[in-house]
Amino acid sequence: MRVAVAGATGRTGGEVAREAAKRGHEVVSLSRTPEGDQHDIADLPAVLAEADALVDFTVPEATVEHAAAAADAGVPLVVGTTGFDEDGLAALRTAAEQTPVLKASNFAKGVQALRRVVRAGVAALPDYDVEVTETHHSGKRDAPSGTALTLLEDIEETRSDALERTYGREGTHERAPEEIGVHVRRAGTVRGEHEVLLAGDDEVLTLTHRAESRRVFAAGAVDAAEQLAGRDPGFYDFSEVL
Ligand SMILES: NC(=O)c1ccc[n+]([C@@H]2O[C@H](COP(=O)([O-])OP(=O)(O)OC[C@H]3O[C@@H](n4cnc5c(N)ncnc54)[C@H](OP(=O)(O)O)[C@@H]3O)[C@@H](O)[C@H]2O)c1
């Protein structure tokens, strides 16, 4: 396959380019400031005319533009970028009317398993307090992480009572039963850690995933690109493609 990578100079896009090349794919690296054999992101439409997939790990405002180009070219799009607002998500859905689009807040297979385990845990312990904590490197822009937001949606869909997200805490008041605590830490080079804590009377269950390198995200994103080839236009879920 010929795989175009937007954000190939970045932390995660760079891993995607290496992973795709390792699997024998032809990689076209895109950058706003191209060097060597990289292509200028401004030439994306021309690159897409000869590409089998576009993998994007950039920033939401750029991804939205790249999605429109992928839709015009009918090239499958894998989106790893996180932090979209409603308009950004709507733009991705519009692109999905013309080409296959797969967006995942986390391409680690372990996180897909974590999602299932969290749903099962929350269903089994319906009246337990729930707290979600995520930790990422100091360069991460969006908070809470896209993965934490996905886990929160999973928990909220599983619990029958209406939970209220509480971001951090300070002051002097007790925890309300409907609260779901959300805690964000930014430090050092941490690749990504997510913990869901369920606590009842005299017991605590913690479910944790830790990415130990960005290669897990890259591997999942390249899997997704391979799986999208030949599919109909539409908005795909990573777990469904796995
Ligand atoms: N889904 C997942 O599994 C997963 C895993 C890890 C990270 N992420 C997400 O992936 C995204 C990238 O993270 P990262 O840590 O790799 O970031 P990063 O190291 O900052 O890399 C982002 C790259 O995007 C390009 N870029 C930035 N602004 C751009 C713009 N306006 N137009 C076009 N290109 C632009 C830059 O390349 P040039 O300067 O060369 O253009 C940069 O190298 C974030 O949203 C992050 O949350 C998702």
PDB file of C-alpha atoms and ligand atoms in Angstrom:
ATOM      1  CA  MET A   1       0.000   0.000   0.000  1.00  0.00           C
ATOM      2  CA  ARG A   2       1.012   3.618  -0.461  1.00  0.00           C
ATOM      3  CA  VAL A   3       0.341   5.265   2.912  1.00  0.00           C
ATOM      4  CA  ALA A   4       0.422   9.046   3.312  1.00  0.00           C
ATOM      5  CA  VAL A   5       1.150  10.225   6.847  1.00  0.00           C
ATOM      6  CA  ALA A   6       0.153  13.724   7.992  1.00  0.00           C
ATOM      7  CA  GLY A   7       2.116  14.724  11.081  1.00  0.00           C
ATOM      8  CA  ALA A   8       4.980  12.406  10.129  1.00  0.00           C
ATOM      9  CA  THR A   9       7.484  14.715  11.819  1.00  0.00           C
ATOM     10  CA  GLY A  10       5.562  14.427  15.089  1.00  0.00           C
ATOM     11  CA  ARG A  11       5.932  12.051  18.018  1.00  0.00           C
ATOM     12  CA  THR A  12       3.179   9.642  16.957  1.00  0.00           C
ATOM     13  CA  GLY A  13       3.052  10.242  13.201  1.00  0.00           C
ATOM     14  CA  GLY A  14       6.779   9.492  13.076  1.00  0.00           C
ATOM     15  CA  GLU A  15       6.148   6.091  14.670  1.00  0.00           C
ATOM     16  CA  VAL A  16       3.321   5.485  12.179  1.00  0.00           C
ATOM     17  CA  ALA A  17       5.666   6.198   9.252  1.00  0.00           C
ATOM     18  CA  ARG A  18       8.302   3.815  10.674  1.00  0.00           C
ATOM     19  CA  GLU A  19       5.733   1.090  11.401  1.00  0.00           C
ATOM     20  CA  ALA A  20       4.181   1.326   7.917  1.00  0.00           C
ATOM     21  CA  ALA A  21       7.635   1.201   6.274  1.00  0.00           C
ATOM     22  CA  LYS A  22       8.584  -1.793   8.441  1.00  0.00           C
ATOM     23  CA  ARG A  23       5.528  -3.648   7.116  1.00  0.00           C
ATOM     24  CA  GLY A  24       6.622  -2.997   3.543  1.00  0.00           C
ATOM     25  CA  HIS A  25       4.270  -0.146   2.727  1.00  0.00           C
ATOM     26  CA  GLU A  26       5.422   2.782   0.657  1.00  0.00           C
ATOM     27  CA  VAL A  27       5.253   5.803   2.960  1.00  0.00           C
ATOM     28  CA  VAL A  28       4.716   9.418   1.925  1.00  0.00           C
ATOM     29  CA  SER A  29       5.588  11.695   4.843  1.00  0.00           C
ATOM     30  CA  LEU A  30       3.873  15.081   4.904  1.00  0.00           C
ATOM     31  CA  SER A  31       4.959  18.200   6.760  1.00  0.00           C
ATOM     32  CA  ARG A  32       4.353  21.951   6.752  1.00  0.00           C
ATOM     33  CA  THR A  33       8.128  22.366   6.587  1.00  0.00           C
ATOM     34  CA  PRO A  34       9.265  19.423   4.439  1.00  0.00           C
ATOM     35  CA  GLU A  35      12.860  18.234   4.496  1.00  0.00           C
ATOM     36  CA  GLY A  36      14.569  15.514   2.470  1.00  0.00           C
ATOM     37  CA  ASP A  37      12.005  13.206   0.869  1.00  0.00           C
ATOM     38  CA  GLN A  38       9.065  14.635   2.820  1.00  0.00           C
ATOM     39  CA  HIS A  39       6.218  16.271   0.902  1.00  0.00           C
ATOM     40  CA  ASP A  40       4.662  19.640   1.613  1.00  0.00           C
ATOM     41  CA  ILE A  41       1.273  19.204   3.293  1.00  0.00           C
ATOM     42  CA  ALA A  42       0.044  21.925   0.890  1.00  0.00           C
ATOM     43  CA  ASP A  43       0.458  19.316  -1.873  1.00  0.00           C
ATOM     44  CA  LEU A  44      -1.865  16.880  -0.115  1.00  0.00           C
ATOM     45  CA  PRO A  45      -4.416  16.646  -2.979  1.00  0.00           C
ATOM     46  CA  ALA A  46      -1.658  15.629  -5.431  1.00  0.00           C
ATOM     47  CA  VAL A  47      -0.236  13.120  -2.927  1.00  0.00           C
ATOM     48  CA  LEU A  48      -3.681  11.633  -2.311  1.00  0.00           C
ATOM     49  CA  ALA A  49      -4.236  11.135  -6.038  1.00  0.00           C
ATOM     50  CA  GLU A  50      -1.679   8.318  -5.742  1.00  0.00           C
ATOM     51  CA  ALA A  51      -2.265   7.120  -2.169  1.00  0.00           C
ATOM     52  CA  ASP A  52      -4.192   4.143  -0.762  1.00  0.00           C
ATOM     53  CA  ALA A  53      -4.683   5.630   2.701  1.00  0.00           C
ATOM     54  CA  LEU A  54      -4.044   8.768   4.731  1.00  0.00           C
ATOM     55  CA  VAL A  55      -3.115   8.470   8.401  1.00  0.00           C
ATOM     56  CA  ASP A  56      -3.390  11.720  10.355  1.00  0.00           C
ATOM     57  CA  PHE A  57      -1.824  12.524  13.747  1.00  0.00           C
ATOM     58  CA  THR A  58      -1.740  16.324  13.708  1.00  0.00           C
ATOM     59  CA  VAL A  59      -4.079  18.893  15.297  1.00  0.00           C
ATOM     60  CA  PRO A  60      -7.877  19.066  14.903  1.00  0.00           C
ATOM     61  CA  GLU A  61      -7.926  22.208  12.735  1.00  0.00           C
ATOM     62  CA  ALA A  62      -5.475  20.607  10.288  1.00  0.00           C
ATOM     63  CA  THR A  63      -7.149  17.174  10.349  1.00  0.00           C
ATOM     64  CA  VAL A  64     -10.462  18.733   9.302  1.00  0.00           C
ATOM     65  CA  GLU A  65      -8.803  20.174   6.191  1.00  0.00           C
ATOM     66  CA  HIS A  66      -7.020  16.889   5.468  1.00  0.00           C
ATOM     67  CA  ALA A  67     -10.337  15.031   5.816  1.00  0.00           C
ATOM     68  CA  ALA A  68     -11.943  17.221   3.149  1.00  0.00           C
ATOM     69  CA  ALA A  69      -9.016  16.452   0.809  1.00  0.00           C
ATOM     70  CA  ALA A  70      -9.290  12.709   1.540  1.00  0.00           C
ATOM     71  CA  ALA A  71     -13.025  12.844   0.845  1.00  0.00           C
ATOM     72  CA  ASP A  72     -12.453  14.609  -2.492  1.00  0.00           C
ATOM     73  CA  ALA A  73      -9.860  12.006  -3.454  1.00  0.00           C
ATOM     74  CA  GLY A  74     -11.902   9.064  -2.100  1.00  0.00           C
ATOM     75  CA  VAL A  75      -8.900   7.946  -0.036  1.00  0.00           C
ATOM     76  CA  PRO A  76      -9.530   6.062   3.254  1.00  0.00           C
ATOM     77  CA  LEU A  77      -8.649   8.199   6.265  1.00  0.00           C
ATOM     78  CA  VAL A  78      -7.384   7.064   9.675  1.00  0.00           C
ATOM     79  CA  VAL A  79      -7.613   9.797  12.306  1.00  0.00           C
ATOM     80  CA  GLY A  80      -5.532   9.556  15.477  1.00  0.00           C
ATOM     81  CA  THR A  81      -5.736  13.258  16.288  1.00  0.00           C
ATOM     82  CA  THR A  82      -7.765  14.022  19.422  1.00  0.00           C
ATOM     83  CA  GLY A  83      -9.414  17.132  20.850  1.00  0.00           C
ATOM     84  CA  PHE A  84     -12.098  17.813  18.204  1.00  0.00           C
ATOM     85  CA  ASP A  85     -15.017  20.092  18.998  1.00  0.00           C
ATOM     86  CA  GLU A  86     -18.522  19.355  17.677  1.00  0.00           C
ATOM     87  CA  ASP A  87     -17.848  21.197  14.385  1.00  0.00           C
ATOM     88  CA  GLY A  88     -14.662  19.199  13.857  1.00  0.00           C
ATOM     89  CA  LEU A  89     -16.460  15.911  14.463  1.00  0.00           C
ATOM     90  CA  ALA A  90     -19.228  16.977  12.087  1.00  0.00           C
ATOM     91  CA  ALA A  91     -16.607  17.715   9.409  1.00  0.00           C
ATOM     92  CA  LEU A  92     -15.188  14.198   9.812  1.00  0.00           C
ATOM     93  CA  ARG A  93     -18.681  12.724   9.481  1.00  0.00           C
ATOM     94  CA  THR A  94     -19.218  14.757   6.322  1.00  0.00           C
ATOM     95  CA  ALA A  95     -15.969  13.368   4.888  1.00  0.00           C
ATOM     96  CA  ALA A  96     -17.185   9.869   5.796  1.00  0.00           C
ATOM     97  CA  GLU A  97     -20.072  10.293   3.356  1.00  0.00           C
ATOM     98  CA  GLN A  98     -17.508  10.149   0.535  1.00  0.00           C
ATOM     99  CA  THR A  99     -14.737   7.930   1.886  1.00  0.00           C
ATOM    100  CA  PRO A 100     -14.099   5.462   4.733  1.00  0.00           C
ATOM    101  CA  VAL A 101     -13.056   7.342   7.883  1.00  0.00           C
ATOM    102  CA  LEU A 102     -11.868   5.660  11.053  1.00  0.00           C
ATOM    103  CA  LYS A 103     -11.286   7.831  14.096  1.00  0.00           C
ATOM    104  CA  ALA A 104     -10.052   6.365  17.365  1.00  0.00           C
ATOM    105  CA  SER A 105      -9.014   8.256  20.463  1.00  0.00           C
ATOM    106  CA  ASN A 106      -6.623   5.393  21.223  1.00  0.00           C
ATOM    107  CA  PHE A 107      -5.175   2.843  18.794  1.00  0.00           C
ATOM    108  CA  ALA A 108      -3.769   0.560  21.510  1.00  0.00           C
ATOM    109  CA  LYS A 109      -5.498  -2.823  21.466  1.00  0.00           C
ATOM    110  CA  GLY A 110      -5.228  -2.928  25.268  1.00  0.00           C
ATOM    111  CA  VAL A 111      -7.377   0.182  25.512  1.00  0.00           C
ATOM    112  CA  GLN A 112     -10.079  -1.452  23.394  1.00  0.00           C
ATOM    113  CA  ALA A 113      -9.994  -4.360  25.898  1.00  0.00           C
ATOM    114  CA  LEU A 114     -10.004  -1.877  28.801  1.00  0.00           C
ATOM    115  CA  ARG A 115     -13.194  -0.313  27.425  1.00  0.00           C
ATOM    116  CA  ARG A 116     -14.966  -3.677  27.509  1.00  0.00           C
ATOM    117  CA  VAL A 117     -13.658  -4.480  31.002  1.00  0.00           C
ATOM    118  CA  VAL A 118     -14.681  -1.033  32.308  1.00  0.00           C
ATOM    119  CA  ARG A 119     -18.203  -1.465  30.951  1.00  0.00           C
ATOM    120  CA  ALA A 120     -18.418  -4.888  32.625  1.00  0.00           C
ATOM    121  CA  GLY A 121     -17.055  -3.557  35.926  1.00  0.00           C
ATOM    122  CA  VAL A 122     -19.411  -0.580  35.999  1.00  0.00           C
ATOM    123  CA  ALA A 123     -22.385  -2.813  35.141  1.00  0.00           C
ATOM    124  CA  ALA A 124     -21.450  -5.264  37.909  1.00  0.00           C
ATOM    125  CA  LEU A 125     -20.966  -2.510  40.520  1.00  0.00           C
ATOM    126  CA  PRO A 126     -23.754  -0.061  39.652  1.00  0.00           C
ATOM    127  CA  ASP A 127     -23.679   1.934  42.901  1.00  0.00           C
ATOM    128  CA  TYR A 128     -19.906   2.245  43.297  1.00  0.00           C
ATOM    129  CA  ASP A 129     -18.127   5.593  43.071  1.00  0.00           C
ATOM    130  CA  VAL A 130     -16.233   6.037  39.793  1.00  0.00           C
ATOM    131  CA  GLU A 131     -13.119   8.151  39.255  1.00  0.00           C
ATOM    132  CA  VAL A 132     -11.118   8.421  36.004  1.00  0.00           C
ATOM    133  CA  THR A 133      -7.480   9.514  36.025  1.00  0.00           C
ATOM    134  CA  GLU A 134      -5.197  10.018  33.032  1.00  0.00           C
ATOM    135  CA  THR A 135      -1.513  10.922  32.804  1.00  0.00           C
ATOM    136  CA  HIS A 136       0.346  12.102  29.697  1.00  0.00           C
ATOM    137  CA  HIS A 137       3.613  13.801  28.720  1.00  0.00           C
ATOM    138  CA  SER A 138       3.932  17.522  29.264  1.00  0.00           C
ATOM    139  CA  GLY A 139       3.606  18.267  25.505  1.00  0.00           C
ATOM    140  CA  LYS A 140       0.016  17.033  25.237  1.00  0.00           C
ATOM    141  CA  ARG A 141      -2.359  19.842  24.266  1.00  0.00           C
ATOM    142  CA  ASP A 142      -5.888  18.540  24.894  1.00  0.00           C
ATOM    143  CA  ALA A 143      -7.223  17.680  28.341  1.00  0.00           C
ATOM    144  CA  PRO A 144      -8.809  15.415  29.363  1.00  0.00           C
ATOM    145  CA  SER A 145      -7.351  13.028  26.804  1.00  0.00           C
ATOM    146  CA  GLY A 146      -9.555  11.690  24.017  1.00  0.00           C
ATOM    147  CA  THR A 147      -9.242   8.245  25.611  1.00  0.00           C
ATOM    148  CA  ALA A 148     -10.448   9.536  28.990  1.00  0.00           C
ATOM    149  CA  LEU A 149     -13.451  11.110  27.237  1.00  0.00           C
ATOM    150  CA  THR A 150     -14.181   7.796  25.476  1.00  0.00           C
ATOM    151  CA  LEU A 151     -13.992   5.931  28.813  1.00  0.00           C
ATOM    152  CA  LEU A 152     -16.288   8.528  30.411  1.00  0.00           C
ATOM    153  CA  GLU A 153     -18.828   8.038  27.612  1.00  0.00           C
ATOM    154  CA  ASP A 154     -18.605   4.250  28.075  1.00  0.00           C
ATOM    155  CA  ILE A 155     -19.212   4.621  31.831  1.00  0.00           C
ATOM    156  CA  GLU A 156     -22.073   7.095  31.387  1.00  0.00           C
ATOM    157  CA  GLU A 157     -23.767   4.845  28.831  1.00  0.00           C
ATOM    158  CA  THR A 158     -23.450   1.837  31.162  1.00  0.00           C
ATOM    159  CA  ARG A 159     -24.688   3.505  34.372  1.00  0.00           C
ATOM    160  CA  SER A 160     -28.445   3.998  34.549  1.00  0.00           C
ATOM    161  CA  ASP A 161     -28.202   7.071  36.831  1.00  0.00           C
ATOM    162  CA  ALA A 162     -27.149  10.476  35.484  1.00  0.00           C
ATOM    163  CA  LEU A 163     -23.538  11.101  36.429  1.00  0.00           C
ATOM    164  CA  GLU A 164     -22.033  14.548  36.671  1.00  0.00           C
ATOM    165  CA  ARG A 165     -18.401  14.996  35.618  1.00  0.00           C
ATOM    166  CA  THR A 166     -16.309  16.720  38.294  1.00  0.00           C
ATOM    167  CA  TYR A 167     -12.937  17.943  37.032  1.00  0.00           C
ATOM    168  CA  GLY A 168     -10.434  17.876  39.905  1.00  0.00           C
ATOM    169  CA  ARG A 169     -11.550  18.964  43.353  1.00  0.00           C
ATOM    170  CA  GLU A 170     -10.825  21.694  45.839  1.00  0.00           C
ATOM    171  CA  GLY A 171     -12.639  23.291  48.727  1.00  0.00           C
ATOM    172  CA  THR A 172     -14.581  21.709  51.569  1.00  0.00           C
ATOM    173  CA  HIS A 173     -17.480  19.506  50.605  1.00  0.00           C
ATOM    174  CA  GLU A 174     -18.210  15.811  50.450  1.00  0.00           C
ATOM    175  CA  ARG A 175     -18.341  13.820  47.263  1.00  0.00           C
ATOM    176  CA  ALA A 176     -21.878  13.589  45.851  1.00  0.00           C
ATOM    177  CA  PRO A 177     -22.952  10.075  44.758  1.00  0.00           C
ATOM    178  CA  GLU A 178     -23.667  11.220  41.200  1.00  0.00           C
ATOM    179  CA  GLU A 179     -20.176  12.670  40.736  1.00  0.00           C
ATOM    180  CA  ILE A 180     -17.733  11.042  38.367  1.00  0.00           C
ATOM    181  CA  GLY A 181     -14.300  12.427  39.165  1.00  0.00           C
ATOM    182  CA  VAL A 182     -12.001  13.289  36.245  1.00  0.00           C
ATOM    183  CA  HIS A 183      -8.320  13.863  36.988  1.00  0.00           C
ATOM    184  CA  VAL A 184      -5.634  14.957  34.533  1.00  0.00           C
ATOM    185  CA  ARG A 185      -1.876  14.854  35.104  1.00  0.00           C
ATOM    186  CA  ARG A 186       0.752  16.205  32.689  1.00  0.00           C
ATOM    187  CA  ALA A 187       4.359  15.311  33.381  1.00  0.00           C
ATOM    188  CA  GLY A 188       7.595  14.288  31.716  1.00  0.00           C
ATOM    189  CA  THR A 189       7.471  11.851  28.824  1.00  0.00           C
ATOM    190  CA  VAL A 190       4.612   9.570  29.968  1.00  0.00           C
ATOM    191  CA  ARG A 191       3.194   7.941  26.811  1.00  0.00           C
ATOM    192  CA  GLY A 192      -0.310   7.574  28.224  1.00  0.00           C
ATOM    193  CA  GLU A 193      -1.871   6.060  31.344  1.00  0.00           C
ATOM    194  CA  HIS A 194      -5.579   5.650  32.043  1.00  0.00           C
ATOM    195  CA  GLU A 195      -7.091   4.389  35.278  1.00  0.00           C
ATOM    196  CA  VAL A 196     -10.726   3.780  36.145  1.00  0.00           C
ATOM    197  CA  LEU A 197     -11.313   3.350  39.875  1.00  0.00           C
ATOM    198  CA  LEU A 198     -14.502   1.794  41.238  1.00  0.00           C
ATOM    199  CA  ALA A 199     -14.917   2.044  44.999  1.00  0.00           C
ATOM    200  CA  GLY A 200     -17.641   0.829  47.331  1.00  0.00           C
ATOM    201  CA  ASP A 201     -17.743   0.089  51.048  1.00  0.00           C
ATOM    202  CA  ASP A 202     -14.391  -1.378  52.052  1.00  0.00           C
ATOM    203  CA  GLU A 203     -13.213  -2.316  48.562  1.00  0.00           C
ATOM    204  CA  VAL A 204     -11.574  -0.728  45.547  1.00  0.00           C
ATOM    205  CA  LEU A 205     -11.241  -2.053  41.986  1.00  0.00           C
ATOM    206  CA  THR A 206      -8.770  -0.277  39.710  1.00  0.00           C
ATOM    207  CA  LEU A 207      -8.522  -0.936  35.975  1.00  0.00           C
ATOM    208  CA  THR A 208      -5.408   0.523  34.390  1.00  0.00           C
ATOM    209  CA  HIS A 209      -3.832   0.693  30.954  1.00  0.00           C
ATOM    210  CA  ARG A 210      -0.339   2.006  30.373  1.00  0.00           C
ATOM    211  CA  ALA A 211       1.182   2.558  26.937  1.00  0.00           C
ATOM    212  CA  GLU A 212       4.902   1.891  27.235  1.00  0.00           C
ATOM    213  CA  SER A 213       5.798   3.263  23.819  1.00  0.00           C
ATOM    214  CA  ARG A 214       4.039   5.068  20.963  1.00  0.00           C
ATOM    215  CA  ARG A 215       4.595   2.005  18.815  1.00  0.00           C
ATOM    216  CA  VAL A 216       1.324   0.508  20.104  1.00  0.00           C
ATOM    217  CA  PHE A 217      -0.605   3.482  18.706  1.00  0.00           C
ATOM    218  CA  ALA A 218       1.308   3.302  15.422  1.00  0.00           C
ATOM    219  CA  ALA A 219       0.687  -0.435  15.039  1.00  0.00           C
ATOM    220  CA  GLY A 220      -3.045   0.014  15.603  1.00  0.00           C
ATOM    221  CA  ALA A 221      -3.249   2.947  13.200  1.00  0.00           C
ATOM    222  CA  VAL A 222      -1.461   1.005  10.434  1.00  0.00           C
ATOM    223  CA  ASP A 223      -3.740  -2.006  11.120  1.00  0.00           C
ATOM    224  CA  ALA A 224      -6.677   0.357  10.659  1.00  0.00           C
ATOM    225  CA  ALA A 225      -5.293   1.749   7.379  1.00  0.00           C
ATOM    226  CA  GLU A 226      -4.821  -1.791   6.068  1.00  0.00           C
ATOM    227  CA  GLN A 227      -8.342  -2.771   7.103  1.00  0.00           C
ATOM    228  CA  LEU A 228     -10.028   0.290   5.551  1.00  0.00           C
ATOM    229  CA  ALA A 229      -8.784  -0.442   2.044  1.00  0.00           C
ATOM    230  CA  GLY A 230     -11.652  -1.412  -0.215  1.00  0.00           C
ATOM    231  CA  ARG A 231     -14.373  -0.535   2.306  1.00  0.00           C
ATOM    232  CA  ASP A 232     -17.413   1.583   1.524  1.00  0.00           C
ATOM    233  CA  PRO A 233     -17.571   5.206   2.653  1.00  0.00           C
ATOM    234  CA  GLY A 234     -18.679   5.506   6.279  1.00  0.00           C
ATOM    235  CA  PHE A 235     -17.573   6.283   9.802  1.00  0.00           C
ATOM    236  CA  TYR A 236     -15.819   3.214  11.233  1.00  0.00           C
ATOM    237  CA  ASP A 237     -15.067   2.194  14.783  1.00  0.00           C
ATOM    238  CA  PHE A 238     -11.646   0.749  15.599  1.00  0.00           C
ATOM    239  CA  SER A 239     -13.052  -2.143  17.657  1.00  0.00           C
ATOM    240  CA  GLU A 240     -15.308  -3.108  14.741  1.00  0.00           C
ATOM    241  CA  VAL A 241     -12.361  -3.109  12.305  1.00  0.00           C
ATOM    242  CA  LEU A 242     -10.165  -5.073  14.732  1.00  0.00           C
TER     243      LEU A 242
HETATM  244  N1  LIG B   1      -5.359   7.975  18.772  1.00  0.00           N
HETATM  245  C1  LIG B   1      -4.236   7.605  19.379  1.00  0.00           C
HETATM  246  O1  LIG B   1      -3.975   6.423  19.640  1.00  0.00           O
HETATM  247  C2  LIG B   1      -3.230   8.682  19.725  1.00  0.00           C
HETATM  248  C3  LIG B   1      -2.007   8.353  20.309  1.00  0.00           C
HETATM  249  C4  LIG B   1      -1.099   9.363  20.530  1.00  0.00           C
HETATM  250  C5  LIG B   1      -1.409  10.669  20.203  1.00  0.00           C
HETATM  251  N2  LIG B   1      -2.625  10.945  19.678  1.00  0.00           N
HETATM  252  C6  LIG B   1      -2.995  12.303  19.232  1.00  0.00           C
HETATM  253  O2  LIG B   1      -2.296  12.574  18.022  1.00  0.00           O
HETATM  254  C7  LIG B   1      -2.106  13.986  17.904  1.00  0.00           C
HETATM  255  C8  LIG B   1      -0.638  14.268  17.669  1.00  0.00           C
HETATM  256  O3  LIG B   1       0.077  13.966  18.831  1.00  0.00           O
HETATM  257  P1  LIG B   1       1.660  14.001  18.885  1.00  0.00           P
HETATM  258  O4  LIG B   1       2.055  13.843  20.298  1.00  0.00           O
HETATM  259  O5  LIG B   1       2.213  13.072  17.860  1.00  0.00           O
HETATM  260  O6  LIG B   1       1.891  15.521  18.422  1.00  0.00           O
HETATM  261  P2  LIG B   1       3.212  16.223  17.842  1.00  0.00           P
HETATM  262  O7  LIG B   1       4.434  15.479  18.225  1.00  0.00           O
HETATM  263  O8  LIG B   1       3.088  17.662  18.236  1.00  0.00           O
HETATM  264  O9  LIG B   1       3.063  16.099  16.253  1.00  0.00           O
HETATM  265  C9  LIG B   1       2.020  16.722  15.545  1.00  0.00           C
HETATM  266  C10 LIG B   1       2.476  16.985  14.131  1.00  0.00           C
HETATM  267  O10 LIG B   1       1.393  17.597  13.469  1.00  0.00           O
HETATM  268  C11 LIG B   1       1.874  18.533  12.524  1.00  0.00           C
HETATM  269  N3  LIG B   1       1.055  19.751  12.647  1.00  0.00           N
HETATM  270  C12 LIG B   1       0.903  20.536  13.723  1.00  0.00           C
HETATM  271  N4  LIG B   1       0.109  21.573  13.442  1.00  0.00           N
HETATM  272  C13 LIG B   1      -0.255  21.427  12.150  1.00  0.00           C
HETATM  273  C14 LIG B   1      -1.063  22.184  11.296  1.00  0.00           C
HETATM  274  N5  LIG B   1      -1.676  23.306  11.711  1.00  0.00           N
HETATM  275  N6  LIG B   1      -1.223  21.740  10.029  1.00  0.00           N
HETATM  276  C15 LIG B   1      -0.637  20.606   9.616  1.00  0.00           C
HETATM  277  N7  LIG B   1       0.173  19.857  10.395  1.00  0.00           N
HETATM  278  C16 LIG B   1       0.349  20.270  11.654  1.00  0.00           C
HETATM  279  C17 LIG B   1       3.314  18.855  12.884  1.00  0.00           C
HETATM  280  O11 LIG B   1       4.111  18.496  11.774  1.00  0.00           O
HETATM  281  P3  LIG B   1       4.831  19.604  10.855  1.00  0.00           P
HETATM  282  O12 LIG B   1       5.256  20.712  11.784  1.00  0.00           O
HETATM  283  O13 LIG B   1       5.957  18.857  10.237  1.00  0.00           O
HETATM  284  O14 LIG B   1       3.815  20.048   9.879  1.00  0.00           O
HETATM  285  C18 LIG B   1       3.647  17.945  14.055  1.00  0.00           C
HETATM  286  O15 LIG B   1       4.842  17.245  13.859  1.00  0.00           O
HETATM  287  C19 LIG B   1      -2.677  14.588  19.208  1.00  0.00           C
HETATM  288  O16 LIG B   1      -4.002  15.014  18.984  1.00  0.00           O
HETATM  289  C20 LIG B   1      -2.652  13.418  20.172  1.00  0.00           C
HETATM  290  O17 LIG B   1      -3.595  13.526  21.213  1.00  0.00           O
HETATM  291  C21 LIG B   1      -3.533   9.981  19.438  1.00  0.00           C
END
